PDB file of C-alpha atoms in Angstrom:
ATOM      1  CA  UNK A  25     -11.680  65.008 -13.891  1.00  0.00           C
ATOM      2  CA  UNK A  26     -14.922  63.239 -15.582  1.00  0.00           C
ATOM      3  CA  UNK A  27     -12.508  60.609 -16.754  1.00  0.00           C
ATOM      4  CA  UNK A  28     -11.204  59.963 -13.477  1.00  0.00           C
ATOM      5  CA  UNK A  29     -14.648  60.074 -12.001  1.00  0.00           C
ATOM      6  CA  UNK A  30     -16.127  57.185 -14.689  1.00  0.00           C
ATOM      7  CA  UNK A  31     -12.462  54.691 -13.355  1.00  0.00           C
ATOM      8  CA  UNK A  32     -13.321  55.487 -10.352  1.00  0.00           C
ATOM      9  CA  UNK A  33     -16.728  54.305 -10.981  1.00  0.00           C
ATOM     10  CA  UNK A  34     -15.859  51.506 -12.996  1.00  0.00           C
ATOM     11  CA  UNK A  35     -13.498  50.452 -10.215  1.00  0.00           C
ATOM     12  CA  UNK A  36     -15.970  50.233  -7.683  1.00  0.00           C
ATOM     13  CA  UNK A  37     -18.842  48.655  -9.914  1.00  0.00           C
ATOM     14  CA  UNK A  38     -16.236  46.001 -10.913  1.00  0.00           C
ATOM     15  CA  UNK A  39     -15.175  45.533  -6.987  1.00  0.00           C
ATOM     16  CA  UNK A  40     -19.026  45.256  -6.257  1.00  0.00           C
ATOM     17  CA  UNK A  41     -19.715  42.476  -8.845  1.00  0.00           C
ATOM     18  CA  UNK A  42     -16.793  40.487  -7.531  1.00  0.00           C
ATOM     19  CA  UNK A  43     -17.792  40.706  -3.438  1.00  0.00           C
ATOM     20  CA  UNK A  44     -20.978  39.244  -4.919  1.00  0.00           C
ATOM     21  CA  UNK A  45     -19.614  36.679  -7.019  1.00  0.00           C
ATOM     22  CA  UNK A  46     -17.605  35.239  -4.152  1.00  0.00           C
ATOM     23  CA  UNK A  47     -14.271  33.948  -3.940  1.00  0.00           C
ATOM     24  CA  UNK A  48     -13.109  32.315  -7.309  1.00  0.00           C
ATOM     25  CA  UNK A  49     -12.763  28.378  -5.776  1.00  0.00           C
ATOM     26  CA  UNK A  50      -9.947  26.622  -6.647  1.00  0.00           C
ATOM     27  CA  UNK A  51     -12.352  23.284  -6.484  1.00  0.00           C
ATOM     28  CA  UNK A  52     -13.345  23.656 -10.174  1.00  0.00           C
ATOM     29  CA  UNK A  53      -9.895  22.262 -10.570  1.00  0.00           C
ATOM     30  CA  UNK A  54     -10.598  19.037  -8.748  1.00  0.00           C
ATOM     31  CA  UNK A  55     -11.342  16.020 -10.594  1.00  0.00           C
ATOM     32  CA  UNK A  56     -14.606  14.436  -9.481  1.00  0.00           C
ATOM     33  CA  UNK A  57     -15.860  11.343 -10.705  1.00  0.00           C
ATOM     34  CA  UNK A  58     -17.604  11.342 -14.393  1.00  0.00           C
ATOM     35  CA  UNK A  59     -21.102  10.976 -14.461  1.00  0.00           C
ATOM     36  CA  UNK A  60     -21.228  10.414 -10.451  1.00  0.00           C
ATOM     37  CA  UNK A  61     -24.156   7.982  -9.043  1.00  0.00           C
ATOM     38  CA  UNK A  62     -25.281   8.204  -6.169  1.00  0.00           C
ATOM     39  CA  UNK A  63     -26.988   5.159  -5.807  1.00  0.00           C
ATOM     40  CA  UNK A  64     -24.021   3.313  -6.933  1.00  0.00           C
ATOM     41  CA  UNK A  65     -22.067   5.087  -4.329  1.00  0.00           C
ATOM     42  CA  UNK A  66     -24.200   4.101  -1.221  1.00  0.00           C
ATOM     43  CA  UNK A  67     -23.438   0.947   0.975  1.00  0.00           C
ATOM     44  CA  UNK A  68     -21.288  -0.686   3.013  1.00  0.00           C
ATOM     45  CA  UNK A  69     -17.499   0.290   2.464  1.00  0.00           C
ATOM     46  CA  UNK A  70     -14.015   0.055   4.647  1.00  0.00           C
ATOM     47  CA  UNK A  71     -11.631   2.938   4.990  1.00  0.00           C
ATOM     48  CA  UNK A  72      -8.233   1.197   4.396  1.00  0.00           C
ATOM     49  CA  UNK A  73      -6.382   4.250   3.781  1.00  0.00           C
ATOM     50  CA  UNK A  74      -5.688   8.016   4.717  1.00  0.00           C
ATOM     51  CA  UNK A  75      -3.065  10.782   4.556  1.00  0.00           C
ATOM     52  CA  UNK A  76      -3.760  14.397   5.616  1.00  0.00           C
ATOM     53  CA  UNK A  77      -2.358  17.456   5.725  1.00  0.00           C
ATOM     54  CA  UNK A  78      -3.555  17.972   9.661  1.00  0.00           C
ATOM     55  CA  UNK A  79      -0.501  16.231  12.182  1.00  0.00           C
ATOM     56  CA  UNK A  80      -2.835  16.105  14.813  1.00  0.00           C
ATOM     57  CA  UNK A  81      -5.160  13.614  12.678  1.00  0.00           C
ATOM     58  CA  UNK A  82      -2.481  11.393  11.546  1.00  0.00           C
ATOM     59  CA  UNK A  83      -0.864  11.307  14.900  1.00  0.00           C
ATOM     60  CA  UNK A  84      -4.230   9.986  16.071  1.00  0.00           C
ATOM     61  CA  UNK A  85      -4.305   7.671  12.923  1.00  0.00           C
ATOM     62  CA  UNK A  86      -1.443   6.554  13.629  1.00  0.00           C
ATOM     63  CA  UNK A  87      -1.699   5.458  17.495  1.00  0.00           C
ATOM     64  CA  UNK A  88      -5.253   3.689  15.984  1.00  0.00           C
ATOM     65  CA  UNK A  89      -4.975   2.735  12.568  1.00  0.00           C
ATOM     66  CA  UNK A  90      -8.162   0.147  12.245  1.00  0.00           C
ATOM     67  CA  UNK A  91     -10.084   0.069   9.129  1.00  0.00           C
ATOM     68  CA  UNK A  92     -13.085   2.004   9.910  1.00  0.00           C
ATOM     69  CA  UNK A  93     -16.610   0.435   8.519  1.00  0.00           C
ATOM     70  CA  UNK A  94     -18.401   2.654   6.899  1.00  0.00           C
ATOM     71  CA  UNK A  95     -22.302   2.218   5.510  1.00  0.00           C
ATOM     72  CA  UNK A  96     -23.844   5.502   3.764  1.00  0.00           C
ATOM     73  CA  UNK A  97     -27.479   5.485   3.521  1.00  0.00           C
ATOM     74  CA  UNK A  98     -29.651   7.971   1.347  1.00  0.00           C
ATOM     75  CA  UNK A  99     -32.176   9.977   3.298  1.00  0.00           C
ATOM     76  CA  UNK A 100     -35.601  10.413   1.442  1.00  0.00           C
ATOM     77  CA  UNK A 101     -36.751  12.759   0.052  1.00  0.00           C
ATOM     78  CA  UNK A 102     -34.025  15.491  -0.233  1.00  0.00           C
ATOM     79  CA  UNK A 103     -31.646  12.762  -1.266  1.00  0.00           C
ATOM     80  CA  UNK A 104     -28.816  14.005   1.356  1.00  0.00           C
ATOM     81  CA  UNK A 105     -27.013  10.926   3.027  1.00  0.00           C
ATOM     82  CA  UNK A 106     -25.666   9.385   6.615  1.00  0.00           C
ATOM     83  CA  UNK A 107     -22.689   7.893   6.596  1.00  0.00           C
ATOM     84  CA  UNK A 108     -22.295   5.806  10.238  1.00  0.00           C
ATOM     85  CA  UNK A 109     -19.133   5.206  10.756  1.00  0.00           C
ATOM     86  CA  UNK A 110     -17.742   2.079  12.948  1.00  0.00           C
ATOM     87  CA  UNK A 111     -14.646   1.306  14.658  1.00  0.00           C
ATOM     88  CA  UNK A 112     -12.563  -0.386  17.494  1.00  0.00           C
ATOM     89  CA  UNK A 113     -11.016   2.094  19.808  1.00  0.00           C
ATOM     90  CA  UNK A 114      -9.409   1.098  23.226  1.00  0.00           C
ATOM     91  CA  UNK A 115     -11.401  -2.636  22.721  1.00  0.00           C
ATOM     92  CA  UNK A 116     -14.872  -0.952  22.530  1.00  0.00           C
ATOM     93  CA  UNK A 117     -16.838  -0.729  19.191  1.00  0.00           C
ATOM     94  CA  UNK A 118     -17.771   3.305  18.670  1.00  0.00           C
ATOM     95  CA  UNK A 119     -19.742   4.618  16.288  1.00  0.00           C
ATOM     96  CA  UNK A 120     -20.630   7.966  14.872  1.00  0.00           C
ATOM     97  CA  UNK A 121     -23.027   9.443  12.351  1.00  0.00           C
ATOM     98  CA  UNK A 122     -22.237  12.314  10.373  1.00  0.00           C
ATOM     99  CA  UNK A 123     -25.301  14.359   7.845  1.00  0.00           C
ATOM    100  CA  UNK A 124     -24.301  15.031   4.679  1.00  0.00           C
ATOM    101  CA  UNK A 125     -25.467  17.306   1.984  1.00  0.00           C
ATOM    102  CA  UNK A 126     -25.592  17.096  -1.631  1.00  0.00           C
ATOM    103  CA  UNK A 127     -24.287  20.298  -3.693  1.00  0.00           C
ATOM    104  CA  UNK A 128     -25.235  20.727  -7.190  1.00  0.00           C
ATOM    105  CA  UNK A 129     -22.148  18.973  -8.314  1.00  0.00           C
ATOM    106  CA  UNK A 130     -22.474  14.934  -8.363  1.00  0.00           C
ATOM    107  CA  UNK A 131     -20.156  13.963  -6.812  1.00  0.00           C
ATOM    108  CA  UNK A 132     -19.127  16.709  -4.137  1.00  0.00           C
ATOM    109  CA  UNK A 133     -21.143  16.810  -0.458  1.00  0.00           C
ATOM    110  CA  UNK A 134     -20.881  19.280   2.331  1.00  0.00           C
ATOM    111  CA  UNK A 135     -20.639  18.301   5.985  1.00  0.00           C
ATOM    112  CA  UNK A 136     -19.919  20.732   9.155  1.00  0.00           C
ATOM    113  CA  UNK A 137     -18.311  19.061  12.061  1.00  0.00           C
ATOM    114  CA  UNK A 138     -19.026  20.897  14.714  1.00  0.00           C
ATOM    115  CA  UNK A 139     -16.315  19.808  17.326  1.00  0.00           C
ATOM    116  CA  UNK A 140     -13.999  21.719  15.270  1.00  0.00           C
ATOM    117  CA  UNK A 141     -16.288  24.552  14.003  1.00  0.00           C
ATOM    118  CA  UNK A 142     -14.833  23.098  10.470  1.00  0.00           C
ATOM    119  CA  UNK A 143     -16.863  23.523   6.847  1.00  0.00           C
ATOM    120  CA  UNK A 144     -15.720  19.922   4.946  1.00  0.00           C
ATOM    121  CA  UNK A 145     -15.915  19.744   0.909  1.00  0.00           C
ATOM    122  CA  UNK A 146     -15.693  16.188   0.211  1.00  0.00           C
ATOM    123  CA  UNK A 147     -15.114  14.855  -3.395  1.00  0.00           C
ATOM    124  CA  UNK A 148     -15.308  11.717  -5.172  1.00  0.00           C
ATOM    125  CA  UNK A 149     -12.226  11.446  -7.433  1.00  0.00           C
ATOM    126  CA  UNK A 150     -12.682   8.130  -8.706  1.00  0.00           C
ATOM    127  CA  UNK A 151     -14.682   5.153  -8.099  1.00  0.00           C
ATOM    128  CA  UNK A 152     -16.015   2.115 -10.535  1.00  0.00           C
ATOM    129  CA  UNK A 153     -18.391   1.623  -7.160  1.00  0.00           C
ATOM    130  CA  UNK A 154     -18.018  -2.007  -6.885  1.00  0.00           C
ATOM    131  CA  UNK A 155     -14.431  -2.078  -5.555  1.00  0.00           C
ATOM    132  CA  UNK A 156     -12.764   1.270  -4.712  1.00  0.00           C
ATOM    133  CA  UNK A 157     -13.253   4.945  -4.174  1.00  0.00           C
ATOM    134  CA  UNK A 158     -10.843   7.810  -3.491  1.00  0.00           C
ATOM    135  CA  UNK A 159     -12.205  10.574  -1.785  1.00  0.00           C
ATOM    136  CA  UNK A 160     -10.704  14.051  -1.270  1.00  0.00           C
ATOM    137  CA  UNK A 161     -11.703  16.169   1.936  1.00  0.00           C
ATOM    138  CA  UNK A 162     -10.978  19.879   2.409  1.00  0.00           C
ATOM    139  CA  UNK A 163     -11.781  21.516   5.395  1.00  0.00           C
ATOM    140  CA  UNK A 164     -11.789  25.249   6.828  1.00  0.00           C
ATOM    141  CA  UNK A 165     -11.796  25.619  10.550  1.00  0.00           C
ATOM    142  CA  UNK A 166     -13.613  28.877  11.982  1.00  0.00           C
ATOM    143  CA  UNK A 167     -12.767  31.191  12.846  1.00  0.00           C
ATOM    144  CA  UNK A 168      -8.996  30.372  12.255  1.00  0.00           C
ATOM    145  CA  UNK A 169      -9.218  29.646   8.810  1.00  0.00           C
ATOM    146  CA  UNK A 170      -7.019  26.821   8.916  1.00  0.00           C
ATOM    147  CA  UNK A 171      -7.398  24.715   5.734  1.00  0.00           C
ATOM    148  CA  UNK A 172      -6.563  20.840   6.077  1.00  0.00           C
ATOM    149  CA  UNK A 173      -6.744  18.497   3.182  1.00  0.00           C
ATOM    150  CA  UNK A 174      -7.111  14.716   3.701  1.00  0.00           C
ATOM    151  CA  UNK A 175      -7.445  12.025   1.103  1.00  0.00           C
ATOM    152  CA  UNK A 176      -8.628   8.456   1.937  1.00  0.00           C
ATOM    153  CA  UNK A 177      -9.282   5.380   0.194  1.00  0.00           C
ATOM    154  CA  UNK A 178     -12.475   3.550   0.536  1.00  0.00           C
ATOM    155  CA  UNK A 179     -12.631  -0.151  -0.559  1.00  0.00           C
ATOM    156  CA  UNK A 180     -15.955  -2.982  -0.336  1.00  0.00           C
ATOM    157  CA  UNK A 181     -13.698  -5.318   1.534  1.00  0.00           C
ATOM    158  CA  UNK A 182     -10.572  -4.902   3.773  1.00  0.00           C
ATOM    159  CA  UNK A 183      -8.432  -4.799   0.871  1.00  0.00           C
ATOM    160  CA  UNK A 184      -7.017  -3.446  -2.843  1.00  0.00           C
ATOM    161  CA  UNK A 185      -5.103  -4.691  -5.271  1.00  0.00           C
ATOM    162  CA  UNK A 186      -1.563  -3.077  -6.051  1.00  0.00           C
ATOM    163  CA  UNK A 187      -3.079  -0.906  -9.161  1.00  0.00           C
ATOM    164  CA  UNK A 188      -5.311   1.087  -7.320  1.00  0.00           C
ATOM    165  CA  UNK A 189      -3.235   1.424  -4.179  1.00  0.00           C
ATOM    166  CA  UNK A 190      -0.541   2.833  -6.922  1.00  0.00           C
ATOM    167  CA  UNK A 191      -3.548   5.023  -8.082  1.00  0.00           C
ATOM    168  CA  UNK A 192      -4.061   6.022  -4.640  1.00  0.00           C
ATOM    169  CA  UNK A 193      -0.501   7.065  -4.171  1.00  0.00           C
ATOM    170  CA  UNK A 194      -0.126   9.483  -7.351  1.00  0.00           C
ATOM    171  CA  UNK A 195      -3.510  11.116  -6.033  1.00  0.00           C
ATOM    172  CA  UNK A 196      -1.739  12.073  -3.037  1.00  0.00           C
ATOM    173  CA  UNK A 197       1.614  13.166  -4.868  1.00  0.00           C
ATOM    174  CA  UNK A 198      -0.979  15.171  -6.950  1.00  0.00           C
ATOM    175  CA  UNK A 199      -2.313  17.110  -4.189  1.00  0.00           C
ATOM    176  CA  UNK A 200       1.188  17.689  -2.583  1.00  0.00           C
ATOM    177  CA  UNK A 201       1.020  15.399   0.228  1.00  0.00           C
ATOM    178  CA  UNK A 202       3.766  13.004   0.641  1.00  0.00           C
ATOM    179  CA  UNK A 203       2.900   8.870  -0.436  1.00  0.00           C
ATOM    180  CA  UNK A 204       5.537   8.047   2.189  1.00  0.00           C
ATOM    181  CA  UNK A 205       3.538   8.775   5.282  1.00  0.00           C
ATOM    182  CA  UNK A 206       0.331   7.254   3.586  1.00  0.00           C
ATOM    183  CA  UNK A 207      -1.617   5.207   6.254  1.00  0.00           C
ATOM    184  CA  UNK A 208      -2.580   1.625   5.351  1.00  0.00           C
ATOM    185  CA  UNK A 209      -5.865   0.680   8.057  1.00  0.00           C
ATOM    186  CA  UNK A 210      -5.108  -2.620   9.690  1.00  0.00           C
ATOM    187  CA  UNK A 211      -8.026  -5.557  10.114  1.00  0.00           C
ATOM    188  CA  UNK A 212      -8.436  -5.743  13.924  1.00  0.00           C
TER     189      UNK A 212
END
């Protein structure tokens, strides 16, 4: 009976310490940029390509796919950022700001977007700052749960070159969405 008692125990203490530990996260499995910089990372870029897991946001992508201009700004002094976001829809110019929040990992930033009720993990897979970055979004509506992944590919001008676009495409394959249905932004 005193054994069972001390499992029992044991059982609970070890259920304890992992409710307080949280969920193991599957994101220490994503690859984020080595030695991230911010400061590198800030500036004008173009979003000239996206795929997602969510059919409602490539169905809008697709009915609307404009590069979107994008300029991400550093706010002093907790170092967070803005990214304002700019684009042609139905022949007016619209643009939108959206706060986001550093984590302890370079590289990885925290938004909430509250039209959706929808926590966003966005990660910087790769970048050499001065032409390209992929970026990896994964979201978690409340209170559905519903987890959406999107992947997009930012770029100083309009354009890539055929390498990274390649690179682009094998990150998507990577994370299980389909290069096939990859939307390229058009200049408009």
């Amino acid at each position: 009976m005193q054994g069972a008692v001390s499992l029992g125990s044991l059982l609970v203490l070890g259920l304890v310490w992992m409710l307080q530990a949280g969920p193991v996260l599957q994101d220490d499995l994503i690859p984020i940029q080595e030695n991230f910089d911010l400061g590198q990372f800030m500036g004008k870029w173009n979003e000239v390509a996206v795929v997602s897991s969510c059919p409602y946001y490539m169905d809008d992508k697709r009915e609307n796919p404009v590069i979107v201009a994008l300029d991400l700004q550093q706010v002093a002094p907790d170092g967070n950022f803005t990214m304002t976001s700019a684009r042609l829809r139905n022949g007016t110019c619209k643009h939108r700001s959206t706060n986001y929040y550093l984590t302890d990992t370079p590289g990885r930033f925290f938004n909430h977007v509250a039209r959706f009720g929808a926590d966003v993990d966005s990660f910087v897979v790769h970048s050499n700052y001065n032409e390209y970055a992929m970026m990896l979004l994964l979201s978690t509506e409340q209170p559905s749960g519903t987890k959406t992944s999107k992947i997009k590919l930012y770029s100083r001008t309009k354009s890539v070159s055929a390498a990274v676009l390649e690179d682009f495409k094998t990150l998507v394959r990577d994370h299980g969405l389909s290069d096939d249905v990859i939307i390229m932004n058009q200049n408009m």
